[in-house]
XYZ file of C-alpha atoms in Angstrom:
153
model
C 61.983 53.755 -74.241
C 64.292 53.336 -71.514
C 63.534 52.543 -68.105
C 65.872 54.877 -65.435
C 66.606 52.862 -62.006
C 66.731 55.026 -59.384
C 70.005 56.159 -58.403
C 71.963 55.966 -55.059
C 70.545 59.542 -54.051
C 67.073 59.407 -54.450
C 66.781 56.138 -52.538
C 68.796 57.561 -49.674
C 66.499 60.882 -50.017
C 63.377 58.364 -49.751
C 64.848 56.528 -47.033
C 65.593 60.170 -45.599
C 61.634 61.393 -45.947
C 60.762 57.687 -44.217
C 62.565 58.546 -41.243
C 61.422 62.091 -40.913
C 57.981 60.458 -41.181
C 58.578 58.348 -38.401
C 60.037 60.367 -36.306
C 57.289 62.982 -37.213
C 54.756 60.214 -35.971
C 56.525 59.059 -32.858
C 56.949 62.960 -31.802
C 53.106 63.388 -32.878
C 52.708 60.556 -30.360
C 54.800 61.577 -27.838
C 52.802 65.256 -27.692
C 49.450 63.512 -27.635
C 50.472 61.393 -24.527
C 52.155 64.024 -22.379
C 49.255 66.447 -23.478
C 46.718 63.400 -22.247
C 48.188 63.115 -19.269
C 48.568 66.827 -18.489
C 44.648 67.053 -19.073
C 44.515 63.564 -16.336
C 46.729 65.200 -13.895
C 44.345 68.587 -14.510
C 41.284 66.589 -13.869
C 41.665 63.757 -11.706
C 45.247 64.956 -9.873
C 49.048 63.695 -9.385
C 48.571 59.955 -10.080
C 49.945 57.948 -6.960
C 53.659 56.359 -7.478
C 55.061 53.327 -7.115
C 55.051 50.861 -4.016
C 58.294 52.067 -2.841
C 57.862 55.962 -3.041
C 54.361 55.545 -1.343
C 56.609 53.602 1.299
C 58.748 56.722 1.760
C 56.140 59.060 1.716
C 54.339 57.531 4.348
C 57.554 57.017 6.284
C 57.839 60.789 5.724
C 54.929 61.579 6.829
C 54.605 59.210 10.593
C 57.932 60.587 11.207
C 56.797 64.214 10.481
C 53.410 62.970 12.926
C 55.621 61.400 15.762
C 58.640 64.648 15.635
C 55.673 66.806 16.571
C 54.026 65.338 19.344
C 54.201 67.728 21.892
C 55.140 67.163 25.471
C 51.488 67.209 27.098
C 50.895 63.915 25.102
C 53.684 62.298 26.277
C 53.169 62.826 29.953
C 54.128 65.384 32.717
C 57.770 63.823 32.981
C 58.345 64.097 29.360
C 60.201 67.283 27.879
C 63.156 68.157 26.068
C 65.072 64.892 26.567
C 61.405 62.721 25.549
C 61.733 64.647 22.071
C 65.142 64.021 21.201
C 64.687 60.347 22.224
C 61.681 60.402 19.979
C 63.323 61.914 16.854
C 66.292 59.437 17.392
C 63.704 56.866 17.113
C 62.069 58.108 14.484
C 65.399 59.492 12.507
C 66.768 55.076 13.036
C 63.561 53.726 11.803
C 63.978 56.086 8.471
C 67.532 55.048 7.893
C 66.707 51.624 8.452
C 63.721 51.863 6.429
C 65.194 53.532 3.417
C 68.114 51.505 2.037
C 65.606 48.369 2.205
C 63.577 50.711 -0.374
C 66.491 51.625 -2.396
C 67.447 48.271 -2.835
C 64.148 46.966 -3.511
C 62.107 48.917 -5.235
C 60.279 46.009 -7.114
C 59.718 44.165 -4.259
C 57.132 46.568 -2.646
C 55.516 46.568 -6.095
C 55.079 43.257 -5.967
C 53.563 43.062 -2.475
C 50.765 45.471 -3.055
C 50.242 43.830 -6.217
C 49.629 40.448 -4.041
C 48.252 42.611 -1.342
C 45.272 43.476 -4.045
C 45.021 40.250 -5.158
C 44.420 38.364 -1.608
C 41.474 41.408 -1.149
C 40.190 40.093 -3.894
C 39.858 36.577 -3.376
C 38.904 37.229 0.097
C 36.436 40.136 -1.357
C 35.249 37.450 -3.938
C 34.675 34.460 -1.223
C 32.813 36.434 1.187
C 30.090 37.671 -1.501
C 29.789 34.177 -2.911
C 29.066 32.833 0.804
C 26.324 36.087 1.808
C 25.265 35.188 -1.102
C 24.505 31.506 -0.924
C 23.517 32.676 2.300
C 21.077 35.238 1.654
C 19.308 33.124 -1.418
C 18.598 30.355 1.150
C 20.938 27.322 0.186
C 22.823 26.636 3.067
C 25.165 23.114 2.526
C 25.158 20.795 5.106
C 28.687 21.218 5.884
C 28.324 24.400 7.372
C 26.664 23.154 10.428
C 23.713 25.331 12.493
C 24.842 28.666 12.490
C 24.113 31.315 15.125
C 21.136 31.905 13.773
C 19.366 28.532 14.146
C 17.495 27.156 16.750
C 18.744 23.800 18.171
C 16.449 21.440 20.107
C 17.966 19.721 22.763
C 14.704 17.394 23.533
């Protein structure tokens, strides 16, 4: 009995059916993602973008706000000239507002990410304190609060 090696081809046509396979799984995966998060954008909406486009947008959106106050709100001297001066305004605070976004895109990332995370320490060390509070144990270091009586006699 003789015992055949496998040749050149057929490893290269095994090698060939492994990478089909794996690029058959990551395009399997690929589908299943984008499919999951068309059914999340169906059901819960567009999910919000980064720090720096939720910037712009609401840059967009004060300077869309402040273009179309009318001239009633701004005063009976107010008219043509008071809008132009306004959408100056508003047109220097975008392009000063926008190259510090294109160039930083991280940063505002990073800001709201620290932004949630002071929230939640103060969030955190206000329910500890109403809580100590409201169970009674009060330490002496706190002093008489507004609540207490104090007798002067």
């Amino acid at each position: 009995m003789s015992e055949e090696r496998p040749t050149a081809d057929a490893s290269e046509a095994a090698d060939e059916v492994r990478a089909t396979d794996d690029d058959a799984w990551a395009t399997a995966c690929a589908e299943d993602l984008e499919a999951e998060k068309a059914r999340r954008r169906a059901r819960y909406g567009q999910p919000p973008g980064s720090a720096a486009e939720e910037l712009r947008k609401l840059v967009d959106a004060v300077a869309d706000k402040l273009s179309g106050i009318q001239p009633p709100l701004l005063g009976a001297v107010a008219g043509p000239a008071a809008q132009q001066v306004v959408r100056q305004v508003v047109q220097q605070a975008k392009n000063a507002v926008e190259p510090v976004i294109e160039r930083n895109p991280d940063v505002f990332d990073h800001l709201a990410a620290a932004g949630s995370e002071l929230l939640a320490a103060y969030r955190s060390a206000v329910q500890t304190h109403e809580a100590r509070w409201a169970s009674g144990r009060h330490d002496k270091d706190d002093g008489p609060g507004p609540g207490e009586r104090i007798d002067l006699d």
